[in-house]
Amino acid sequence: FVVGMVSLTGIGVIFGDMMIQAAHGMLFPSLVFTALTCVILGMGLPTTAKYIVLATIAAPAIMHFGVPAMAAHLFILYFGILADLTPPVALAAYAAAGIARSEPNATGFMAVKLALAGFLIPYIFCYNPGLLMIGASGWEVLFYASTAALGIASLSFASVGYWLRNLYWWERLILLAGAITLITPGAITDAIGGGLLVVIYISQKMLTSGPVSKTAG
């Protein structure tokens, strides 16, 4: 049905222009709109079918901003697959709920929480193609991968609410800020993110015996 709709209506041709106009010619809003579209269209479709549909509709809208083809196609593929664990049609999460005999919606939201880093990685590909070994040397790729890994770890700590001990709410906010700065390409942002991680690590070591945050996960 989805493939037929795309073919018969010709929406694949005009979708890119629609996204660019809605985002007022800016990359980040266009990526957000494209991600939402990928999640919606990816619901219930097998991987091959969703990639064919999204590569026709969504990828050209991203490539319009000069994003390399590899980064654009990985962006739409990631979010298409993440539709399998995103409520309300989280097929993979609901299948897991059936096996675990748990509540389907709660399982779906927990799946989103555990896969939160996966929702940011496609943005890294678009803003920093060097992570995909595009236009970067071997040392640069290693550096980009290291800072991105630290950013994802920081995001995981903030999401779960635990590092060396349960985190205070303000520690989780700092770790979230550290994750964003580490994932954002640039030496200054990487230095700020690394500094924030060091601050929280010292706080964890010094306040290990203190009370735990009520909001810790």
PDB file of C-alpha atoms in Angstrom:
ATOM      1  CA  PHE A   1       0.000   0.000   0.000  1.00  0.00           C
ATOM      2  CA  VAL A   2       2.751   2.449   0.961  1.00  0.00           C
ATOM      3  CA  VAL A   3       4.836   1.750  -2.146  1.00  0.00           C
ATOM      4  CA  GLY A   4       1.745   2.012  -4.344  1.00  0.00           C
ATOM      5  CA  MET A   5       0.737   5.318  -2.749  1.00  0.00           C
ATOM      6  CA  VAL A   6       4.192   6.774  -3.389  1.00  0.00           C
ATOM      7  CA  SER A   7       4.152   5.624  -7.008  1.00  0.00           C
ATOM      8  CA  LEU A   8       0.618   6.707  -7.861  1.00  0.00           C
ATOM      9  CA  THR A   9       0.547  10.084  -6.118  1.00  0.00           C
ATOM     10  CA  GLY A  10       4.037  11.167  -7.105  1.00  0.00           C
ATOM     11  CA  ILE A  11       4.707  12.397  -3.581  1.00  0.00           C
ATOM     12  CA  GLY A  12       8.278  11.181  -3.843  1.00  0.00           C
ATOM     13  CA  VAL A  13       9.013  13.925  -6.358  1.00  0.00           C
ATOM     14  CA  ILE A  14       7.555  16.829  -4.378  1.00  0.00           C
ATOM     15  CA  PHE A  15       8.330  15.679  -0.835  1.00  0.00           C
ATOM     16  CA  GLY A  16      11.835  17.126  -0.832  1.00  0.00           C
ATOM     17  CA  ASP A  17      10.571  20.590  -1.761  1.00  0.00           C
ATOM     18  CA  MET A  18       7.844  20.327   0.879  1.00  0.00           C
ATOM     19  CA  MET A  19      10.362  19.535   3.605  1.00  0.00           C
ATOM     20  CA  ILE A  20      12.723  22.339   2.565  1.00  0.00           C
ATOM     21  CA  GLN A  21       9.894  24.879   2.534  1.00  0.00           C
ATOM     22  CA  ALA A  22       8.574  23.709   5.915  1.00  0.00           C
ATOM     23  CA  ALA A  23      12.080  23.981   7.399  1.00  0.00           C
ATOM     24  CA  HIS A  24      12.581  27.454   5.837  1.00  0.00           C
ATOM     25  CA  GLY A  25      15.762  26.250   4.142  1.00  0.00           C
ATOM     26  CA  MET A  26      17.525  25.228   7.386  1.00  0.00           C
ATOM     27  CA  LEU A  27      19.221  21.853   7.806  1.00  0.00           C
ATOM     28  CA  PHE A  28      18.306  20.955  11.393  1.00  0.00           C
ATOM     29  CA  PRO A  29      14.510  21.455  11.088  1.00  0.00           C
ATOM     30  CA  SER A  30      14.641  19.562   7.802  1.00  0.00           C
ATOM     31  CA  LEU A  31      16.381  16.661   9.541  1.00  0.00           C
ATOM     32  CA  VAL A  32      13.767  16.669  12.317  1.00  0.00           C
ATOM     33  CA  PHE A  33      10.865  16.640   9.836  1.00  0.00           C
ATOM     34  CA  THR A  34      12.567  13.928   7.803  1.00  0.00           C
ATOM     35  CA  ALA A  35      13.169  11.816  10.918  1.00  0.00           C
ATOM     36  CA  LEU A  36       9.484  12.036  11.890  1.00  0.00           C
ATOM     37  CA  THR A  37       8.489  11.086   8.355  1.00  0.00           C
ATOM     38  CA  CYS A  38      10.835   8.102   8.390  1.00  0.00           C
ATOM     39  CA  VAL A  39       9.416   6.858  11.701  1.00  0.00           C
ATOM     40  CA  ILE A  40       5.830   7.187  10.435  1.00  0.00           C
ATOM     41  CA  LEU A  41       6.429   5.577   7.038  1.00  0.00           C
ATOM     42  CA  GLY A  42       8.669   2.890   8.559  1.00  0.00           C
ATOM     43  CA  MET A  43       5.931   1.549  10.837  1.00  0.00           C
ATOM     44  CA  GLY A  44       5.005  -1.985   9.923  1.00  0.00           C
ATOM     45  CA  LEU A  45       7.201  -2.247   6.834  1.00  0.00           C
ATOM     46  CA  PRO A  46      10.056  -4.748   6.444  1.00  0.00           C
ATOM     47  CA  THR A  47      13.549  -3.258   6.245  1.00  0.00           C
ATOM     48  CA  THR A  48      13.997  -3.535   2.478  1.00  0.00           C
ATOM     49  CA  ALA A  49      10.600  -2.017   1.692  1.00  0.00           C
ATOM     50  CA  LYS A  50      11.016   0.874   4.118  1.00  0.00           C
ATOM     51  CA  TYR A  51      14.448   1.700   2.707  1.00  0.00           C
ATOM     52  CA  ILE A  52      13.122   1.742  -0.859  1.00  0.00           C
ATOM     53  CA  VAL A  53      10.273   4.060   0.122  1.00  0.00           C
ATOM     54  CA  LEU A  54      12.392   6.387   2.249  1.00  0.00           C
ATOM     55  CA  ALA A  55      15.283   6.519  -0.220  1.00  0.00           C
ATOM     56  CA  THR A  56      12.817   7.758  -2.823  1.00  0.00           C
ATOM     57  CA  ILE A  57      11.000  10.255  -0.604  1.00  0.00           C
ATOM     58  CA  ALA A  58      13.229  11.466   2.210  1.00  0.00           C
ATOM     59  CA  ALA A  59      16.881  11.122   1.189  1.00  0.00           C
ATOM     60  CA  PRO A  60      16.804  13.786  -1.599  1.00  0.00           C
ATOM     61  CA  ALA A  61      15.501  16.385   0.880  1.00  0.00           C
ATOM     62  CA  ILE A  62      18.607  15.914   3.051  1.00  0.00           C
ATOM     63  CA  MET A  63      21.052  15.769   0.150  1.00  0.00           C
ATOM     64  CA  HIS A  64      19.728  19.161  -1.009  1.00  0.00           C
ATOM     65  CA  PHE A  65      21.735  20.709   1.866  1.00  0.00           C
ATOM     66  CA  GLY A  66      25.007  19.178   0.696  1.00  0.00           C
ATOM     67  CA  VAL A  67      24.897  16.169   3.011  1.00  0.00           C
ATOM     68  CA  PRO A  68      26.837  13.274   1.422  1.00  0.00           C
ATOM     69  CA  ALA A  69      24.693  10.544  -0.092  1.00  0.00           C
ATOM     70  CA  MET A  70      26.013   7.891   2.313  1.00  0.00           C
ATOM     71  CA  ALA A  71      25.151  10.017   5.374  1.00  0.00           C
ATOM     72  CA  ALA A  72      21.704  10.895   4.008  1.00  0.00           C
ATOM     73  CA  HIS A  73      20.796   7.290   3.241  1.00  0.00           C
ATOM     74  CA  LEU A  74      22.067   6.049   6.599  1.00  0.00           C
ATOM     75  CA  PHE A  75      20.005   8.789   8.270  1.00  0.00           C
ATOM     76  CA  ILE A  76      16.753   7.632   6.704  1.00  0.00           C
ATOM     77  CA  LEU A  77      17.612   3.944   7.183  1.00  0.00           C
ATOM     78  CA  TYR A  78      18.355   4.413  10.904  1.00  0.00           C
ATOM     79  CA  PHE A  79      15.068   6.176  11.596  1.00  0.00           C
ATOM     80  CA  GLY A  80      13.126   3.748   9.438  1.00  0.00           C
ATOM     81  CA  ILE A  81      14.449   0.858  11.522  1.00  0.00           C
ATOM     82  CA  LEU A  82      13.896   2.753  14.793  1.00  0.00           C
ATOM     83  CA  ALA A  83      10.200   2.803  13.872  1.00  0.00           C
ATOM     84  CA  ASP A  84      10.171  -0.866  14.936  1.00  0.00           C
ATOM     85  CA  LEU A  85      10.623   0.153  18.572  1.00  0.00           C
ATOM     86  CA  THR A  86       8.849   3.512  18.581  1.00  0.00           C
ATOM     87  CA  PRO A  87       5.247   3.499  19.892  1.00  0.00           C
ATOM     88  CA  PRO A  88       2.452   3.379  18.881  1.00  0.00           C
ATOM     89  CA  VAL A  89       3.454   0.801  16.212  1.00  0.00           C
ATOM     90  CA  ALA A  90       6.563  -0.689  17.795  1.00  0.00           C
ATOM     91  CA  LEU A  91       6.451  -4.160  16.251  1.00  0.00           C
ATOM     92  CA  ALA A  92       9.766  -5.337  17.686  1.00  0.00           C
ATOM     93  CA  ALA A  93       9.007  -3.991  21.159  1.00  0.00           C
ATOM     94  CA  TYR A  94       5.510  -5.477  21.136  1.00  0.00           C
ATOM     95  CA  ALA A  95       6.897  -8.842  20.069  1.00  0.00           C
ATOM     96  CA  ALA A  96       9.343  -8.647  22.972  1.00  0.00           C
ATOM     97  CA  ALA A  97       6.460  -7.721  25.285  1.00  0.00           C
ATOM     98  CA  GLY A  98       4.625 -10.861  24.214  1.00  0.00           C
ATOM     99  CA  ILE A  99       7.657 -12.990  25.013  1.00  0.00           C
ATOM    100  CA  ALA A 100       8.275 -11.267  28.351  1.00  0.00           C
ATOM    101  CA  ARG A 101       4.528 -11.098  29.173  1.00  0.00           C
ATOM    102  CA  SER A 102       4.877  -7.400  29.923  1.00  0.00           C
ATOM    103  CA  GLU A 103       2.675  -4.392  29.137  1.00  0.00           C
ATOM    104  CA  PRO A 104       3.214  -3.509  25.436  1.00  0.00           C
ATOM    105  CA  ASN A 105       3.246   0.290  25.716  1.00  0.00           C
ATOM    106  CA  ALA A 106       5.549   0.266  28.745  1.00  0.00           C
ATOM    107  CA  THR A 107       7.886  -2.069  26.864  1.00  0.00           C
ATOM    108  CA  GLY A 108       7.828   0.240  23.844  1.00  0.00           C
ATOM    109  CA  PHE A 109       8.718   3.334  25.861  1.00  0.00           C
ATOM    110  CA  MET A 110      11.472   1.441  27.668  1.00  0.00           C
ATOM    111  CA  ALA A 111      12.839   0.371  24.279  1.00  0.00           C
ATOM    112  CA  VAL A 112      12.950   4.016  23.188  1.00  0.00           C
ATOM    113  CA  LYS A 113      14.764   4.933  26.404  1.00  0.00           C
ATOM    114  CA  LEU A 114      17.360   2.196  25.938  1.00  0.00           C
ATOM    115  CA  ALA A 115      17.854   3.096  22.259  1.00  0.00           C
ATOM    116  CA  LEU A 116      17.973   6.854  22.848  1.00  0.00           C
ATOM    117  CA  ALA A 117      21.525   7.090  21.507  1.00  0.00           C
ATOM    118  CA  GLY A 118      20.329   5.579  18.242  1.00  0.00           C
ATOM    119  CA  PHE A 119      18.116   8.613  17.678  1.00  0.00           C
ATOM    120  CA  LEU A 120      21.160  10.910  17.793  1.00  0.00           C
ATOM    121  CA  ILE A 121      23.674   8.913  15.765  1.00  0.00           C
ATOM    122  CA  PRO A 122      22.030   9.738  12.384  1.00  0.00           C
ATOM    123  CA  TYR A 123      22.388  13.446  13.153  1.00  0.00           C
ATOM    124  CA  ILE A 124      26.107  12.888  13.796  1.00  0.00           C
ATOM    125  CA  PHE A 125      26.423  11.333  10.336  1.00  0.00           C
ATOM    126  CA  CYS A 126      24.906  14.422   8.705  1.00  0.00           C
ATOM    127  CA  TYR A 127      26.807  17.046  10.703  1.00  0.00           C
ATOM    128  CA  ASN A 128      30.093  15.159  10.819  1.00  0.00           C
ATOM    129  CA  PRO A 129      30.503  12.886   7.760  1.00  0.00           C
ATOM    130  CA  GLY A 130      34.091  12.256   8.853  1.00  0.00           C
ATOM    131  CA  LEU A 131      32.666   9.645  11.206  1.00  0.00           C
ATOM    132  CA  LEU A 132      31.774   7.683   8.068  1.00  0.00           C
ATOM    133  CA  MET A 133      35.329   8.105   6.753  1.00  0.00           C
ATOM    134  CA  ILE A 134      34.157  10.745   4.265  1.00  0.00           C
ATOM    135  CA  GLY A 135      36.736  13.483   3.716  1.00  0.00           C
ATOM    136  CA  ALA A 136      38.737  12.622   6.853  1.00  0.00           C
ATOM    137  CA  SER A 137      42.071  10.988   7.586  1.00  0.00           C
ATOM    138  CA  GLY A 138      42.475   7.882   9.680  1.00  0.00           C
ATOM    139  CA  TRP A 139      43.411   9.870  12.803  1.00  0.00           C
ATOM    140  CA  GLU A 140      40.475  12.199  12.343  1.00  0.00           C
ATOM    141  CA  VAL A 141      38.078   9.277  12.018  1.00  0.00           C
ATOM    142  CA  LEU A 142      39.504   7.780  15.216  1.00  0.00           C
ATOM    143  CA  PHE A 143      39.103  11.095  17.043  1.00  0.00           C
ATOM    144  CA  TYR A 144      35.535  11.592  15.810  1.00  0.00           C
ATOM    145  CA  ALA A 145      34.600   8.034  16.789  1.00  0.00           C
ATOM    146  CA  SER A 146      36.127   8.469  20.269  1.00  0.00           C
ATOM    147  CA  THR A 147      34.312  11.736  21.027  1.00  0.00           C
ATOM    148  CA  ALA A 148      31.039  10.358  19.649  1.00  0.00           C
ATOM    149  CA  ALA A 149      31.405   7.249  21.841  1.00  0.00           C
ATOM    150  CA  LEU A 150      31.988   9.439  24.911  1.00  0.00           C
ATOM    151  CA  GLY A 151      28.942  11.513  24.000  1.00  0.00           C
ATOM    152  CA  ILE A 152      26.767   8.424  23.647  1.00  0.00           C
ATOM    153  CA  ALA A 153      28.055   7.080  26.989  1.00  0.00           C
ATOM    154  CA  SER A 154      27.242  10.424  28.629  1.00  0.00           C
ATOM    155  CA  LEU A 155      23.750  10.325  27.122  1.00  0.00           C
ATOM    156  CA  SER A 156      23.259   6.780  28.416  1.00  0.00           C
ATOM    157  CA  PHE A 157      24.276   7.798  31.950  1.00  0.00           C
ATOM    158  CA  ALA A 158      21.864  10.737  31.846  1.00  0.00           C
ATOM    159  CA  SER A 159      19.028   8.595  30.502  1.00  0.00           C
ATOM    160  CA  VAL A 160      19.439   5.715  32.948  1.00  0.00           C
ATOM    161  CA  GLY A 161      20.289   7.923  35.938  1.00  0.00           C
ATOM    162  CA  TYR A 162      23.297   5.925  37.105  1.00  0.00           C
ATOM    163  CA  TRP A 163      27.076   6.063  36.675  1.00  0.00           C
ATOM    164  CA  LEU A 164      29.235   5.147  39.674  1.00  0.00           C
ATOM    165  CA  ARG A 165      26.125   5.642  41.794  1.00  0.00           C
ATOM    166  CA  ASN A 166      22.621   7.024  41.296  1.00  0.00           C
ATOM    167  CA  LEU A 167      22.748  10.488  39.790  1.00  0.00           C
ATOM    168  CA  TYR A 168      21.281  13.712  41.148  1.00  0.00           C
ATOM    169  CA  TRP A 169      18.943  15.510  38.770  1.00  0.00           C
ATOM    170  CA  TRP A 170      21.473  18.274  38.165  1.00  0.00           C
ATOM    171  CA  GLU A 171      24.171  15.705  37.363  1.00  0.00           C
ATOM    172  CA  ARG A 172      21.888  14.206  34.742  1.00  0.00           C
ATOM    173  CA  LEU A 173      21.364  17.625  33.158  1.00  0.00           C
ATOM    174  CA  ILE A 174      25.117  18.240  33.046  1.00  0.00           C
ATOM    175  CA  LEU A 175      25.688  14.822  31.478  1.00  0.00           C
ATOM    176  CA  LEU A 176      23.009  15.578  28.891  1.00  0.00           C
ATOM    177  CA  ALA A 177      24.755  18.857  28.063  1.00  0.00           C
ATOM    178  CA  GLY A 178      28.059  16.987  27.882  1.00  0.00           C
ATOM    179  CA  ALA A 179      26.555  14.464  25.475  1.00  0.00           C
ATOM    180  CA  ILE A 180      25.283  17.195  23.156  1.00  0.00           C
ATOM    181  CA  THR A 181      28.608  19.046  23.118  1.00  0.00           C
ATOM    182  CA  LEU A 182      30.633  15.871  22.562  1.00  0.00           C
ATOM    183  CA  ILE A 183      28.415  14.763  19.713  1.00  0.00           C
ATOM    184  CA  THR A 184      28.554  18.217  18.102  1.00  0.00           C
ATOM    185  CA  PRO A 185      31.673  18.360  15.876  1.00  0.00           C
ATOM    186  CA  GLY A 186      34.344  20.881  16.856  1.00  0.00           C
ATOM    187  CA  ALA A 187      37.393  21.015  19.102  1.00  0.00           C
ATOM    188  CA  ILE A 188      35.852  23.602  21.451  1.00  0.00           C
ATOM    189  CA  THR A 189      32.608  21.670  21.956  1.00  0.00           C
ATOM    190  CA  ASP A 190      34.546  18.427  22.475  1.00  0.00           C
ATOM    191  CA  ALA A 191      36.718  20.107  25.119  1.00  0.00           C
ATOM    192  CA  ILE A 192      33.631  21.468  26.911  1.00  0.00           C
ATOM    193  CA  GLY A 193      31.922  18.076  26.820  1.00  0.00           C
ATOM    194  CA  GLY A 194      35.026  16.297  28.112  1.00  0.00           C
ATOM    195  CA  GLY A 195      35.311  18.849  30.924  1.00  0.00           C
ATOM    196  CA  LEU A 196      31.689  18.282  31.940  1.00  0.00           C
ATOM    197  CA  LEU A 197      32.286  14.528  32.072  1.00  0.00           C
ATOM    198  CA  VAL A 198      35.332  15.049  34.301  1.00  0.00           C
ATOM    199  CA  VAL A 199      33.312  17.303  36.616  1.00  0.00           C
ATOM    200  CA  ILE A 200      30.591  14.696  37.061  1.00  0.00           C
ATOM    201  CA  TYR A 201      33.139  11.920  37.532  1.00  0.00           C
ATOM    202  CA  ILE A 202      34.784  13.879  40.354  1.00  0.00           C
ATOM    203  CA  SER A 203      31.348  14.587  41.822  1.00  0.00           C
ATOM    204  CA  GLN A 204      30.544  10.880  41.694  1.00  0.00           C
ATOM    205  CA  LYS A 205      33.750   9.967  43.496  1.00  0.00           C
ATOM    206  CA  MET A 206      33.421  12.677  46.165  1.00  0.00           C
ATOM    207  CA  LEU A 207      29.714  12.226  46.914  1.00  0.00           C
ATOM    208  CA  THR A 208      29.473   8.453  46.705  1.00  0.00           C
ATOM    209  CA  SER A 209      28.218   8.215  50.260  1.00  0.00           C
ATOM    210  CA  GLY A 210      25.647  11.034  49.804  1.00  0.00           C
ATOM    211  CA  PRO A 211      21.883  10.645  49.272  1.00  0.00           C
ATOM    212  CA  VAL A 212      20.635   9.527  45.900  1.00  0.00           C
ATOM    213  CA  SER A 213      18.494  11.521  43.522  1.00  0.00           C
ATOM    214  CA  LYS A 214      14.768  10.794  43.671  1.00  0.00           C
ATOM    215  CA  THR A 215      14.606  11.125  39.906  1.00  0.00           C
ATOM    216  CA  ALA A 216      17.336   8.573  39.244  1.00  0.00           C
ATOM    217  CA  GLY A 217      16.317   5.812  36.898  1.00  0.00           C
TER     218      GLY A 217
END
